[in-house]
Coordinates of C-alpha atoms and ligand atoms in Angstrom, one line a residue:
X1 CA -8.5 125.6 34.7
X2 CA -9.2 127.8 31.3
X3 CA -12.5 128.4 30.2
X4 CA -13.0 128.2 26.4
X5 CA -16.5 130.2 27.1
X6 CA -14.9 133.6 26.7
X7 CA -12.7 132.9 23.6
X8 CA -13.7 134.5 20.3
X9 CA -13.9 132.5 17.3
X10 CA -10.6 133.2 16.0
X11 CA -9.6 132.4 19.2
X12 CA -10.5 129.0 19.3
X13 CA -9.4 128.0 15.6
X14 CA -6.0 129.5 16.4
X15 CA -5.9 127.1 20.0
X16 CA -6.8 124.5 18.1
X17 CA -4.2 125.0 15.5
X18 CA -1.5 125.7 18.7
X19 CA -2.9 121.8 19.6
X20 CA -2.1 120.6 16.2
X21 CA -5.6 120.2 15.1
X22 CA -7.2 122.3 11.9
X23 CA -8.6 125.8 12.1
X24 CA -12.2 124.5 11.7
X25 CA -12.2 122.3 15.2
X26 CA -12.0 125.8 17.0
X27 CA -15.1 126.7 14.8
X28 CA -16.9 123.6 15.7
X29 CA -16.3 124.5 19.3
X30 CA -17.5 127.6 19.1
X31 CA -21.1 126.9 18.3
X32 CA -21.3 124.5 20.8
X33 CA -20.5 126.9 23.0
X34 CA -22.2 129.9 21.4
X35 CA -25.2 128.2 19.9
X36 CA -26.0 125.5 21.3
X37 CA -25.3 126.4 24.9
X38 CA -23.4 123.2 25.3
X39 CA -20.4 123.6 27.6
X40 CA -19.9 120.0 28.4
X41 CA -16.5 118.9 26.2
X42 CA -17.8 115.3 25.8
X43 CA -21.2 116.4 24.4
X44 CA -19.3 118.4 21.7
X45 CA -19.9 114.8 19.9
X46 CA -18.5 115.7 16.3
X47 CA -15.1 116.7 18.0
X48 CA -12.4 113.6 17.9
X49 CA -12.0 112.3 21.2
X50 CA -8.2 113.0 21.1
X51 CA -8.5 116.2 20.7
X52 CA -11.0 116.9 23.7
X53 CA -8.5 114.9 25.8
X54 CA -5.9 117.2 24.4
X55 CA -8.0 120.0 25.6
X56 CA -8.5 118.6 28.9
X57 CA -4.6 117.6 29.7
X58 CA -3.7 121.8 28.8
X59 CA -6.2 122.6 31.2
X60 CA -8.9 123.6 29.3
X61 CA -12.9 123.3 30.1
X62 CA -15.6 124.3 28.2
X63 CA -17.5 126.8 30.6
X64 CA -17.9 127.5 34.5
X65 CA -21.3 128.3 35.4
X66 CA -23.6 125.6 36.5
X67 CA -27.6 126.0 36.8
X68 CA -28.1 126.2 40.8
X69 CA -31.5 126.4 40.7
X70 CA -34.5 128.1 38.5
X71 CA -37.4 130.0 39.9
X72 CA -40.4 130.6 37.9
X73 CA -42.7 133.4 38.3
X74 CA -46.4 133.9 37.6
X75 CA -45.8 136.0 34.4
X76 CA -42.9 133.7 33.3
X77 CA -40.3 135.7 34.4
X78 CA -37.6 133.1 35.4
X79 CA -34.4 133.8 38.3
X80 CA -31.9 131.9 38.1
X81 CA -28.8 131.4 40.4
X82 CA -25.6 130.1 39.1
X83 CA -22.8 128.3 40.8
X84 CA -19.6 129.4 39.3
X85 CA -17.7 126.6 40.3
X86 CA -17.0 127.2 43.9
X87 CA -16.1 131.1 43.4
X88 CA -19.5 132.4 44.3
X89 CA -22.8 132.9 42.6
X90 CA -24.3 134.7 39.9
X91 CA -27.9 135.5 39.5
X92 CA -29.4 136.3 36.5
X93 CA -33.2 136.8 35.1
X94 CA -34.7 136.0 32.1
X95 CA -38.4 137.7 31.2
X96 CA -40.0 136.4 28.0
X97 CA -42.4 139.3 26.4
X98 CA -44.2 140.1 23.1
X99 CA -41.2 141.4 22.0
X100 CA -39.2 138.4 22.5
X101 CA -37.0 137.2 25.2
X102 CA -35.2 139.3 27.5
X103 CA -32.2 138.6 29.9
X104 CA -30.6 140.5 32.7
X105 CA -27.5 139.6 33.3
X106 CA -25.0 140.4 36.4
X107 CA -21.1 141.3 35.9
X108 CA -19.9 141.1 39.4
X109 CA -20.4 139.1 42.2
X110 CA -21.4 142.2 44.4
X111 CA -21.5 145.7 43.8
X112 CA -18.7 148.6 45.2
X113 CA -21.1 151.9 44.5
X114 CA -23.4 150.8 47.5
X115 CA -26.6 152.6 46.2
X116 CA -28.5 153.3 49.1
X117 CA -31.2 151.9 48.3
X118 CA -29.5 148.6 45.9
X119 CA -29.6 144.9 47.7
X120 CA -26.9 144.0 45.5
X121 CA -24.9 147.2 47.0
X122 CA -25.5 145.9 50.3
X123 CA -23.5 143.0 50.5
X124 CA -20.5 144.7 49.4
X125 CA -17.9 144.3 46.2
X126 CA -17.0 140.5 46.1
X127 CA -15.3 140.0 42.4
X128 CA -15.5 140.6 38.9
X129 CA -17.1 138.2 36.6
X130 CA -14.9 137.2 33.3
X131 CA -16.1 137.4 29.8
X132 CA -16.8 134.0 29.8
X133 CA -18.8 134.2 32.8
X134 CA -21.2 137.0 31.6
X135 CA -21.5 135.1 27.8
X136 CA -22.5 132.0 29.9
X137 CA -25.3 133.3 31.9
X138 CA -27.0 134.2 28.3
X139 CA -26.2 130.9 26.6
X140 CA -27.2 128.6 29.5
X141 CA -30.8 130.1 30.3
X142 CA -31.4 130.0 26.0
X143 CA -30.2 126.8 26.8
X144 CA -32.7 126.0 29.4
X145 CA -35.8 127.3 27.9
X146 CA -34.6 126.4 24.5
X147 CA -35.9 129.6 22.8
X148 CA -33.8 132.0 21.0
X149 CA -32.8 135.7 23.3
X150 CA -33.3 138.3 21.7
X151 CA -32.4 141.1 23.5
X152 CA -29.5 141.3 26.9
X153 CA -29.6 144.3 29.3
X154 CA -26.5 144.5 31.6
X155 CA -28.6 145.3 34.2
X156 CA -28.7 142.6 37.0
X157 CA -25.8 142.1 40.1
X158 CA -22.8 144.5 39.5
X159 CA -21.4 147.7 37.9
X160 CA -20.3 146.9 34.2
X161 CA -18.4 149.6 33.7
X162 CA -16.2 148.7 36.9
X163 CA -15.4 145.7 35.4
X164 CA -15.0 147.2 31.8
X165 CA -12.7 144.6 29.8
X166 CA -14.6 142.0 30.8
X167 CA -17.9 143.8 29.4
X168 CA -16.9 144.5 26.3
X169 CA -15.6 141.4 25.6
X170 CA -18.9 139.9 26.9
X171 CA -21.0 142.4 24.7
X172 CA -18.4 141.3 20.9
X173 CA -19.2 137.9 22.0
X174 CA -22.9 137.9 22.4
X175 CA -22.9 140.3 18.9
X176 CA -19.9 138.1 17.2
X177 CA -20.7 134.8 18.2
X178 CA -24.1 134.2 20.2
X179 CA -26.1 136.3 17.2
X180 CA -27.6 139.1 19.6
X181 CA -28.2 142.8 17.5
X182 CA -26.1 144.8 18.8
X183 CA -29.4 147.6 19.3
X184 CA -30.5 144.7 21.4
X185 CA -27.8 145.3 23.8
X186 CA -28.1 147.9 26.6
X187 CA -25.3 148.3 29.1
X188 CA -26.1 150.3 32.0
X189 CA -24.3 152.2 34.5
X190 CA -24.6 154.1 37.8
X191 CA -22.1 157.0 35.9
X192 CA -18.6 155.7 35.6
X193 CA -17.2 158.9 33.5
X194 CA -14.2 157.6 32.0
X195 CA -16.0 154.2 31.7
X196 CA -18.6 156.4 29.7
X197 CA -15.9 158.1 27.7
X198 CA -14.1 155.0 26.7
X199 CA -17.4 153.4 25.5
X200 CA -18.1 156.2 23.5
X201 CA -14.5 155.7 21.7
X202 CA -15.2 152.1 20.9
X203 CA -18.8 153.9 19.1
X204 CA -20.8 150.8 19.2
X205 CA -24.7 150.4 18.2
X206 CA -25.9 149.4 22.1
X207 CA -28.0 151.5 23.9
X208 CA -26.2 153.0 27.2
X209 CA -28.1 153.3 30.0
X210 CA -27.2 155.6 33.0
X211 CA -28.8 155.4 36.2
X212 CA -30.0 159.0 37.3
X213 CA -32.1 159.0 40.1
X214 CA -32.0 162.6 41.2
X215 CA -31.5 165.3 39.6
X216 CA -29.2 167.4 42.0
X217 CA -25.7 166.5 43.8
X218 CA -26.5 166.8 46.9
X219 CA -29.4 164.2 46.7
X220 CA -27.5 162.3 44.6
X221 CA -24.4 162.0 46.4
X222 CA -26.6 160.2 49.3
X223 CA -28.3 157.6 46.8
X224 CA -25.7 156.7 44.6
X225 CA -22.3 157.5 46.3
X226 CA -20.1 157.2 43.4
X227 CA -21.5 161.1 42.8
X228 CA -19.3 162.2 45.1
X229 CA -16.2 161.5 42.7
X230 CA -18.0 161.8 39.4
X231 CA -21.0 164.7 40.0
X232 CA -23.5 165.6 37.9
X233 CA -22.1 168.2 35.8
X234 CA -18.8 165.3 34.9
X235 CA -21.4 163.2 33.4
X236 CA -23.7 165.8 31.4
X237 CA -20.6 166.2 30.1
X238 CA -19.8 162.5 29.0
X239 CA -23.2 161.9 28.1
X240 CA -23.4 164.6 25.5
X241 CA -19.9 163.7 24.3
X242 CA -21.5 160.0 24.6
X243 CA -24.1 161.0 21.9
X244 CA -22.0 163.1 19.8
X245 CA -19.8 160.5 19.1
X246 CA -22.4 157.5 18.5
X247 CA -25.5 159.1 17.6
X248 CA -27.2 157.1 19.7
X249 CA -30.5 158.0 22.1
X250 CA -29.0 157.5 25.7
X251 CA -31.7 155.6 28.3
X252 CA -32.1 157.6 31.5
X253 CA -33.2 155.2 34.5
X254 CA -34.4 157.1 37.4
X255 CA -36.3 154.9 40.7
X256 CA -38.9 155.9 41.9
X257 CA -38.7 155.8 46.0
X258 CA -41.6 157.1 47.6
X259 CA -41.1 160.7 49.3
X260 CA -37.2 160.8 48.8
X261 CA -36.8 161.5 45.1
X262 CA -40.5 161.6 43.6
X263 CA -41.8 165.3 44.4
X264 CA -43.1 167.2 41.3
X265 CA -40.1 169.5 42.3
X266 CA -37.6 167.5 41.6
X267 CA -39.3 166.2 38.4
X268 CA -38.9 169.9 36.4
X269 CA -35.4 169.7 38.0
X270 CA -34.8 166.5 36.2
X271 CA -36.4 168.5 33.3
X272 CA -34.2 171.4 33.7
X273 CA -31.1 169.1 34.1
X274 CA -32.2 166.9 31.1
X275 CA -32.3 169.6 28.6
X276 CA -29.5 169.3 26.0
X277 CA -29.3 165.9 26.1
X278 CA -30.6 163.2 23.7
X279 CA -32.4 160.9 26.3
X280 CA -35.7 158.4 26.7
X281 CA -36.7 158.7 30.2
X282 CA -37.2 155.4 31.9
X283 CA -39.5 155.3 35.9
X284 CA -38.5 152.6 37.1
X285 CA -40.9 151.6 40.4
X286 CA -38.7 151.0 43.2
X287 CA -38.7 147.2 44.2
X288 CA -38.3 146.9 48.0
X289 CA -35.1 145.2 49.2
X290 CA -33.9 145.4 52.9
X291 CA -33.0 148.9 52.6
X292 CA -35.2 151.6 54.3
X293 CA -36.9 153.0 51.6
X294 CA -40.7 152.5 50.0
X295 CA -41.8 152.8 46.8
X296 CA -43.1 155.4 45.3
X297 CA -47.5 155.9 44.8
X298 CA -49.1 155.0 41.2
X299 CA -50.1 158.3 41.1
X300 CA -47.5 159.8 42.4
X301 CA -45.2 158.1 39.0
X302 CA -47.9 159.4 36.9
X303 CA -47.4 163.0 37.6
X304 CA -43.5 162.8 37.5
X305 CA -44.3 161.0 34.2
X306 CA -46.8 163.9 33.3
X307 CA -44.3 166.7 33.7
X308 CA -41.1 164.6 31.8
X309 CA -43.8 164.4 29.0
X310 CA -45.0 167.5 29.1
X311 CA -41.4 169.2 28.8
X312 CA -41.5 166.9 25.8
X313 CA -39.1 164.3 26.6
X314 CA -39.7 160.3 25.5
X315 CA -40.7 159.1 28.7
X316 CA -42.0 155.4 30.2
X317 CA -43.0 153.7 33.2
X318 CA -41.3 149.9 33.8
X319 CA -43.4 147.2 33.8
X320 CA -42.9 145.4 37.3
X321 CA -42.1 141.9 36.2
X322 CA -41.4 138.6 38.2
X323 CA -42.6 140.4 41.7
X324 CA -43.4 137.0 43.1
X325 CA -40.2 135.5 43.0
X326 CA -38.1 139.1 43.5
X327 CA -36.2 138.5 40.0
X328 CA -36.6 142.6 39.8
X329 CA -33.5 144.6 39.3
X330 CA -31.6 145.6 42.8
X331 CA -33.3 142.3 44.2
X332 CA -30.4 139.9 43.0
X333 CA -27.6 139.1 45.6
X334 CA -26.8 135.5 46.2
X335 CA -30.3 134.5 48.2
X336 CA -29.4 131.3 48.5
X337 CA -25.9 132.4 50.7
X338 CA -28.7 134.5 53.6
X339 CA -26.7 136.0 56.2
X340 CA -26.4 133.9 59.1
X341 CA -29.5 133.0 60.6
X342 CA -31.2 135.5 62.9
X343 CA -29.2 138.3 61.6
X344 CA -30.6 140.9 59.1
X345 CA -28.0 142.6 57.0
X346 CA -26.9 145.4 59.2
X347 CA -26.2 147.8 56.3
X348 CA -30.0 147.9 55.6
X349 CA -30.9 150.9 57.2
X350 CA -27.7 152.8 56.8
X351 CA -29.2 156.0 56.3
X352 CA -27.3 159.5 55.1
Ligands
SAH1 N1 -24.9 149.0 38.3 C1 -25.6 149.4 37.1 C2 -26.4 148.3 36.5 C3 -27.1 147.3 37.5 S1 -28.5 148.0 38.4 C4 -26.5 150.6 37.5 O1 -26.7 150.9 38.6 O2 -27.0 151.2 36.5 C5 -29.7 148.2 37.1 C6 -30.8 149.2 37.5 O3 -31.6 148.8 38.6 C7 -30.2 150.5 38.0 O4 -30.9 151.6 37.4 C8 -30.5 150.5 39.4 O5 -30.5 151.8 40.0 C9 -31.8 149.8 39.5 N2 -32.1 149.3 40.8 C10 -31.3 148.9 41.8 N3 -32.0 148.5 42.9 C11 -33.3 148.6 42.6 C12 -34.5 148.3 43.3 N4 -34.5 147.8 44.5 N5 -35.7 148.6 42.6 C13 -35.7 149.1 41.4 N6 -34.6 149.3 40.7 C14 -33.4 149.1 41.3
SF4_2 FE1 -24.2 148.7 42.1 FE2 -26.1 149.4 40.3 FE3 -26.7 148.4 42.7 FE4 -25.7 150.9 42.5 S1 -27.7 150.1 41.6 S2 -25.2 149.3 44.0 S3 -24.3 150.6 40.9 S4 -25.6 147.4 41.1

């Protein structure tokens, strides 16, 4: 089976010129897909039947992903878990806000960095999701809440810039075909360098985001073990190159876990290690998972906050959204696949 969900525009007029139809038909398919969300081939109703059926005999389908179920929390935020056909399945989270609506979407089934502290790290790298697949998580929840999205953050299940092809084609998609601003795409990464250094070639309008979380190796290296092969100094480095070439402000996440990387210490060496680059500093409170870690104190954000402000860098404090229903980044891993019954993942309290 081929998914059209995936294919471009030009794409789809030049398959449907390959299947002896006219350019246009591929158009027509296209915002189905694209703009309507529709990803049934007999609901794509202005299409002639023979050529869906000629669609169907090459093999083709219009998309993969089917709702598995929806979960609605008390502020609106929405999880939802996606079957993708038998090959595993995807959670993604859409949060409506006064400034429009938000998704989070994955782009691997699974995580290989492990983060300590990461629930989608704990279950280990399962696959990489296609183009298709990441497109489809956006067009099927505007499709269920029949609103317009307005912004996509590649920040739910999954290292994007592991699975880098698939990424970008998702991101020219969602730009190209799905309308999304390109500023309203952020893409964010745990600190892939030569993932980093490639984006910065292609010198796109999204905002990168990289995920700090401590601002020396040697912590580092414990909470997010891809440091050990690309250490802190590697991506200053790319980061800086990063800006030079796009001009753009870079989004520094850092989470906050309570007594591990929160002291005012290590906030004016985040300072110190900050300087020189073009950043906005994002606290993001830790949500608790299986792993052995806590969040961090109110208070205790405040004054990391006070100190990032006071060296005068942009800083900001997440807002905790969708608690109830734990549709918070690091909290989506197949929940409806549990480990066997009566035992807790065993990597939970792996601890350096
Ligand atoms: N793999 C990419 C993108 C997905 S994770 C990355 O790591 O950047 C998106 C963000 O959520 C990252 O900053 C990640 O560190 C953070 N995160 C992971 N688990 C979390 C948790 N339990 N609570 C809060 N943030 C978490
Ligand atoms: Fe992977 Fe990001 Fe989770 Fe780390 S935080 S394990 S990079 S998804």
């Amino acid at each position: 089976m081929a998914d059209l969900m995936g294919l471009t525009a030009p794409e789809l007029k030049e398959l449907a010129e390959r299947l002896g139809e006219p350019a246009y038909r591929g158009t027509q398919v296209a915002k189905w897909l694209y703009k309507q969300g529709v990803t049934d081939l007999d609901a794509m109703t202005d299409l002639p039947k023979a050529f869906r059926e000629k669609l169907k005999a090459e093999g083709y389908r219009g998309g993969s992903l089917q709702v598995a179920k929806v979960q609605v929390a008390s502020d609106g935020t929405r999880k939802f878990l996606f079957d993708s056909s038998g090959c595993g399945m995807i959670e993604s989270v859409l949060m409506p806000s006064e400034y429009g609506l938000s998704v989070c979407v994955s782009t691997q089934i699974g995580c290989a960095v492990k983060c300590a502290f990461c629930a989608t790290g704990l279950s280990g790298f399962q696959r990489n999701l296609s183009a298709g697949e990441i497109v489809e998580q956006v067009v099927l929840m505007q499709q269920e809440c029949g609103d317009r999205v307005t912004n996509v953050v590649f920040m739910g299940m999954g290292e994007p810039l592991h699975n880098y092809d698939a990424t970008l084609k998702a991101v020219q998609l969602l730009n190209n075909e799905v309308g999304i601003g390109m500023r309203h795409i952020s893409v964010s990464t745990s600190g892939v360098v030569p993932g980093i250094d490639r984006l910065s070639e292609e010198n796109l309008q999204l905002t990168l985001a990289f995920s700090l979380h401590a601002p020396n190796d040697k912590l580092r290296d414990y909470l997010v073990p891809l440091n050990r092969r690309y250490n802190l100094a590697a991506l200053k480095k790319a980061l800086r190159n990063y800006h030079d070439r796009t001009k753009r402000r870079i989004t520094v996440e850092y989470v906050m876990l309570g007594g591990v990387n929160d002291s005012p210490d290590l906030a004016r060496e985040t300072v110190e290690w900050l300087r020189g680059l073009h950043v906005h500093v994002n606290l993001i409170p830790y949500n608790a998972t299986d792993a052995d870690f806590k969040p961090s104190r109110p208070q205790t954000i405040a004054a990391f906050r006070d100190i990032l402000d006071a060296a005068g860098f942009p800083v900001t404090v997440r807002v905790e959204r969708g608690a109830d229903i734990a549709a918070a980044c690091g909290q989506l891993r197949r929940q409806a696949e549990p480990p066997e019954a009566g035992s807790p993942p065993q990597e939970a309290s792996t601890r350096a």
